Amino acid sequence: MQRSQIPNGGHKHLHIHRYDSSKTTSSVNYVPLTTTSPASSYWGIDQSIAYGNSTILSETAGIVDTGTTLIFIATDAFNQYKSATGATMDQNTGFLMITSDQYAKLQTLTFNIGGSSYDLTPDAQIWPHSFNTEIGGSSSSIYLIVADIGSNSGSGFDFVNSYSFLQRFYSVFDTTDHRVGFATTSYTDAVIN
């Protein structure tokens, strides 16, 4: 979602100094918006990503986007993730697919943002089984929600932290102070798949 101006020509200011702490299980940690283009034209932040104990994407710029379903990461990071998980590309869906044995070994995918770590558990990394047939997949298959952004890291647009990420964390888009905040919730570690 692009930051915009309101019709009267003034900048849109949403004064967020409070948030609904009943929805969080941690404090909100804020990170300033990135200055790296083109991510800086959106709700862009800087982060790194690790799979298990291995960094697959060094600190770089990307965006937080509520209107995207899958988590997109730079091609070089995607290839490392695919290799580490043992996933194969499913031709019917275009999603990565893993076996139940591979799922049992799936490690945490950690987003390091502004000195705080946000973990996607194995359950959080898979497409909801109940929607498998909606994407042209098999009801018994296991699909991953991480996808290839289509270019190697260093482009200034190396990831999209999408709905698949945001549904597990509380997020605050603070236009006044030009920052984004995240906190854990009861859904962060929930098993829903």
mmCIF file of C-alpha atoms in Angstrom:
data_model
loop_
_atom_site.group_PDB
_atom_site.id
_atom_site.type_symbol
_atom_site.label_atom_id
_atom_site.label_comp_id
_atom_site.label_asym_id
_atom_site.label_seq_id
_atom_site.Cartn_x
_atom_site.Cartn_y
_atom_site.Cartn_z
ATOM 1 C CA MET A 1 0.000 0.000 0.000
ATOM 2 C CA GLN A 2 1.467 3.295 -1.011
ATOM 3 C CA ARG A 3 1.615 6.210 1.393
ATOM 4 C CA SER A 4 -0.597 8.905 0.026
ATOM 5 C CA GLN A 5 -1.854 12.439 0.504
ATOM 6 C CA ILE A 6 -5.384 13.377 1.393
ATOM 7 C CA PRO A 7 -7.427 15.223 -1.254
ATOM 8 C CA ASN A 8 -7.019 18.673 0.339
ATOM 9 C CA GLY A 9 -3.291 18.525 -0.413
ATOM 10 C CA GLY A 10 -2.214 18.033 3.191
ATOM 11 C CA HIS A 11 -0.464 14.904 4.308
ATOM 12 C CA LYS A 12 -2.501 12.184 5.930
ATOM 13 C CA HIS A 13 -1.704 12.126 9.656
ATOM 14 C CA LEU A 14 -2.984 9.372 11.856
ATOM 15 C CA HIS A 15 -1.878 10.061 15.390
ATOM 16 C CA ILE A 16 -1.247 6.646 16.861
ATOM 17 C CA HIS A 17 0.074 6.983 20.336
ATOM 18 C CA ARG A 18 -1.978 4.134 21.728
ATOM 19 C CA TYR A 19 -2.774 0.660 20.553
ATOM 20 C CA ASP A 20 -5.075 -2.057 21.798
ATOM 21 C CA SER A 21 -2.770 -3.856 24.223
ATOM 22 C CA SER A 22 -5.492 -6.446 24.886
ATOM 23 C CA LYS A 23 -4.646 -7.857 21.434
ATOM 24 C CA THR A 24 -0.907 -8.261 22.117
ATOM 25 C CA THR A 25 1.242 -10.596 24.202
ATOM 26 C CA SER A 26 4.326 -8.351 24.016
ATOM 27 C CA SER A 27 5.081 -4.673 23.709
ATOM 28 C CA VAL A 28 5.064 -3.117 20.245
ATOM 29 C CA ASN A 29 8.575 -2.715 18.868
ATOM 30 C CA TYR A 30 8.906 0.010 16.249
ATOM 31 C CA VAL A 31 11.267 0.291 13.313
ATOM 32 C CA PRO A 32 11.712 3.413 11.162
ATOM 33 C CA LEU A 33 10.629 3.323 7.536
ATOM 34 C CA THR A 34 13.484 2.510 5.168
ATOM 35 C CA THR A 35 15.195 5.168 3.091
ATOM 36 C CA THR A 36 16.128 2.621 0.409
ATOM 37 C CA SER A 37 14.318 3.011 -2.892
ATOM 38 C CA PRO A 38 11.983 1.698 -4.218
ATOM 39 C CA ALA A 39 10.769 0.209 -0.894
ATOM 40 C CA SER A 40 10.809 3.722 0.595
ATOM 41 C CA SER A 41 7.818 4.626 -1.621
ATOM 42 C CA TYR A 42 5.666 2.191 0.379
ATOM 43 C CA TRP A 43 5.540 0.928 3.957
ATOM 44 C CA GLY A 44 9.147 -0.160 3.586
ATOM 45 C CA ILE A 45 11.404 -1.460 6.336
ATOM 46 C CA ASP A 46 14.822 -3.060 6.688
ATOM 47 C CA GLN A 47 15.145 -6.635 7.945
ATOM 48 C CA SER A 48 17.069 -9.872 7.647
ATOM 49 C CA ILE A 49 15.612 -13.385 7.534
ATOM 50 C CA ALA A 50 16.968 -16.632 8.976
ATOM 51 C CA TYR A 51 15.783 -20.193 8.465
ATOM 52 C CA GLY A 52 16.734 -22.216 11.516
ATOM 53 C CA ASN A 53 20.202 -20.964 12.474
ATOM 54 C CA SER A 54 21.199 -19.834 8.963
ATOM 55 C CA THR A 55 20.704 -16.335 7.587
ATOM 56 C CA ILE A 56 19.106 -16.631 4.158
ATOM 57 C CA LEU A 57 18.611 -12.891 3.568
ATOM 58 C CA SER A 58 21.047 -10.328 4.952
ATOM 59 C CA GLU A 59 19.612 -7.020 6.148
ATOM 60 C CA THR A 60 17.948 -5.343 3.219
ATOM 61 C CA ALA A 61 14.894 -3.285 2.274
ATOM 62 C CA GLY A 62 11.423 -4.530 1.427
ATOM 63 C CA ILE A 63 7.813 -3.796 2.294
ATOM 64 C CA VAL A 64 5.021 -4.677 4.690
ATOM 65 C CA ASP A 65 1.821 -5.178 2.700
ATOM 66 C CA THR A 66 -1.630 -6.196 3.891
ATOM 67 C CA GLY A 67 -2.822 -6.762 0.313
ATOM 68 C CA THR A 68 -0.429 -9.588 -0.596
ATOM 69 C CA THR A 69 -1.119 -13.171 0.465
ATOM 70 C CA LEU A 70 2.231 -14.993 0.206
ATOM 71 C CA ILE A 71 5.544 -13.956 1.753
ATOM 72 C CA PHE A 72 7.860 -13.032 -1.109
ATOM 73 C CA ILE A 73 11.639 -13.080 -0.684
ATOM 74 C CA ALA A 74 14.548 -12.391 -3.038
ATOM 75 C CA THR A 75 15.421 -15.231 -5.426
ATOM 76 C CA ASP A 76 18.765 -16.035 -3.772
ATOM 77 C CA ALA A 77 17.067 -16.278 -0.342
ATOM 78 C CA PHE A 78 14.177 -18.274 -1.836
ATOM 79 C CA ASN A 79 16.593 -20.804 -3.346
ATOM 80 C CA GLN A 80 18.301 -21.235 0.050
ATOM 81 C CA TYR A 81 14.921 -21.708 1.745
ATOM 82 C CA LYS A 82 13.794 -24.200 -0.903
ATOM 83 C CA SER A 83 17.025 -26.175 -0.546
ATOM 84 C CA ALA A 84 16.979 -26.128 3.277
ATOM 85 C CA THR A 85 13.359 -27.304 3.470
ATOM 86 C CA GLY A 86 13.757 -29.888 0.685
ATOM 87 C CA ALA A 87 10.670 -28.434 -0.994
ATOM 88 C CA THR A 88 9.826 -28.919 -4.646
ATOM 89 C CA MET A 89 7.849 -26.587 -6.885
ATOM 90 C CA ASP A 90 4.328 -27.876 -7.457
ATOM 91 C CA GLN A 91 3.442 -27.283 -11.099
ATOM 92 C CA ASN A 92 -0.317 -27.164 -10.453
ATOM 93 C CA THR A 93 -0.214 -24.393 -7.841
ATOM 94 C CA GLY A 94 3.134 -22.659 -8.325
ATOM 95 C CA PHE A 95 3.683 -23.113 -4.569
ATOM 96 C CA LEU A 96 6.531 -24.925 -2.859
ATOM 97 C CA MET A 97 5.401 -28.330 -1.621
ATOM 98 C CA ILE A 98 6.833 -30.530 1.129
ATOM 99 C CA THR A 99 6.132 -34.031 2.409
ATOM 100 C CA SER A 100 4.862 -34.773 5.908
ATOM 101 C CA ASP A 101 8.386 -36.010 6.817
ATOM 102 C CA GLN A 102 9.828 -32.682 5.641
ATOM 103 C CA TYR A 103 7.144 -30.805 7.593
ATOM 104 C CA ALA A 104 8.188 -32.686 10.752
ATOM 105 C CA LYS A 105 11.708 -31.268 10.253
ATOM 106 C CA LEU A 106 10.636 -27.748 9.247
ATOM 107 C CA GLN A 107 12.501 -25.094 11.235
ATOM 108 C CA THR A 108 11.487 -21.624 12.335
ATOM 109 C CA LEU A 109 11.631 -18.785 9.799
ATOM 110 C CA THR A 110 12.809 -15.704 11.715
ATOM 111 C CA PHE A 111 12.356 -12.110 10.605
ATOM 112 C CA ASN A 112 14.893 -9.840 12.343
ATOM 113 C CA ILE A 113 13.415 -6.342 12.361
ATOM 114 C CA GLY A 114 14.911 -3.432 14.280
ATOM 115 C CA GLY A 115 16.702 -5.627 16.802
ATOM 116 C CA SER A 116 13.641 -7.814 17.492
ATOM 117 C CA SER A 117 12.977 -11.312 16.177
ATOM 118 C CA TYR A 118 9.614 -12.445 14.834
ATOM 119 C CA ASP A 119 9.330 -16.200 14.383
ATOM 120 C CA LEU A 120 7.103 -18.023 11.938
ATOM 121 C CA THR A 121 6.627 -21.505 13.337
ATOM 122 C CA PRO A 122 6.370 -24.473 10.971
ATOM 123 C CA ASP A 123 2.566 -24.235 11.164
ATOM 124 C CA ALA A 124 2.734 -20.553 10.192
ATOM 125 C CA GLN A 125 4.806 -21.390 7.092
ATOM 126 C CA ILE A 126 2.194 -23.607 5.470
ATOM 127 C CA TRP A 127 -0.861 -22.817 3.392
ATOM 128 C CA PRO A 128 -4.112 -23.688 5.248
ATOM 129 C CA HIS A 129 -5.051 -27.261 4.263
ATOM 130 C CA SER A 130 -8.722 -26.322 3.984
ATOM 131 C CA PHE A 131 -7.857 -24.026 1.053
ATOM 132 C CA ASN A 132 -5.605 -26.418 -0.888
ATOM 133 C CA THR A 133 -8.194 -27.164 -3.553
ATOM 134 C CA GLU A 134 -8.929 -23.425 -3.942
ATOM 135 C CA ILE A 135 -5.416 -22.950 -5.348
ATOM 136 C CA GLY A 136 -5.631 -26.012 -7.596
ATOM 137 C CA GLY A 137 -3.783 -28.266 -5.184
ATOM 138 C CA SER A 138 -4.404 -31.620 -3.595
ATOM 139 C CA SER A 139 -6.308 -31.635 -0.303
ATOM 140 C CA SER A 140 -3.670 -33.914 1.241
ATOM 141 C CA SER A 141 -0.586 -31.929 0.166
ATOM 142 C CA ILE A 142 1.443 -29.498 2.266
ATOM 143 C CA TYR A 143 2.224 -26.173 0.563
ATOM 144 C CA LEU A 144 4.542 -23.450 1.847
ATOM 145 C CA ILE A 145 3.590 -19.752 1.884
ATOM 146 C CA VAL A 146 7.069 -18.482 0.918
ATOM 147 C CA ALA A 147 7.488 -17.463 -2.724
ATOM 148 C CA ASP A 148 10.152 -16.064 -5.071
ATOM 149 C CA ILE A 149 10.014 -12.284 -5.571
ATOM 150 C CA GLY A 150 11.689 -12.709 -8.983
ATOM 151 C CA SER A 151 14.996 -10.886 -8.485
ATOM 152 C CA ASN A 152 18.131 -11.367 -6.382
ATOM 153 C CA SER A 153 18.703 -9.395 -3.195
ATOM 154 C CA GLY A 154 20.082 -5.899 -3.506
ATOM 155 C CA SER A 155 17.275 -4.440 -5.618
ATOM 156 C CA GLY A 156 15.875 -2.283 -2.804
ATOM 157 C CA PHE A 157 12.692 -4.386 -2.866
ATOM 158 C CA ASP A 158 13.844 -7.765 -1.532
ATOM 159 C CA PHE A 159 10.826 -9.006 0.433
ATOM 160 C CA VAL A 160 7.124 -8.577 1.045
ATOM 161 C CA ASN A 161 5.971 -9.271 4.599
ATOM 162 C CA SER A 162 2.413 -10.046 3.613
ATOM 163 C CA TYR A 163 -0.829 -11.213 5.162
ATOM 164 C CA SER A 164 0.796 -14.597 5.843
ATOM 165 C CA PHE A 165 3.249 -12.787 8.134
ATOM 166 C CA LEU A 166 0.863 -10.129 9.459
ATOM 167 C CA GLN A 167 -1.856 -12.584 10.547
ATOM 168 C CA ARG A 168 0.578 -13.878 13.175
ATOM 169 C CA PHE A 169 1.580 -10.485 14.604
ATOM 170 C CA TYR A 170 -0.036 -7.253 15.727
ATOM 171 C CA SER A 171 1.071 -4.405 13.484
ATOM 172 C CA VAL A 172 0.954 -0.626 13.847
ATOM 173 C CA PHE A 173 1.370 1.642 10.814
ATOM 174 C CA ASP A 174 2.393 4.973 12.341
ATOM 175 C CA THR A 175 2.250 7.732 9.728
ATOM 176 C CA THR A 176 3.020 10.510 12.214
ATOM 177 C CA ASP A 177 6.403 9.130 13.228
ATOM 178 C CA HIS A 178 7.151 7.307 9.937
ATOM 179 C CA ARG A 179 7.522 3.873 11.450
ATOM 180 C CA VAL A 180 5.976 0.413 11.657
ATOM 181 C CA GLY A 181 5.570 -1.565 14.861
ATOM 182 C CA PHE A 182 5.076 -5.256 15.559
ATOM 183 C CA ALA A 183 4.080 -7.286 18.613
ATOM 184 C CA THR A 184 3.277 -10.912 19.285
ATOM 185 C CA THR A 185 -0.315 -12.064 19.747
ATOM 186 C CA SER A 186 -2.142 -15.207 20.795
ATOM 187 C CA TYR A 187 -2.005 -16.181 17.095
ATOM 188 C CA THR A 188 1.797 -15.925 16.790
ATOM 189 C CA ASP A 189 2.393 -19.548 17.802
ATOM 190 C CA ALA A 190 -1.126 -20.902 17.170
ATOM 191 C CA VAL A 191 -1.570 -24.218 15.404
ATOM 192 C CA ILE A 192 -4.327 -23.662 12.851
ATOM 193 C CA ASN A 193 -3.374 -25.924 9.944
#
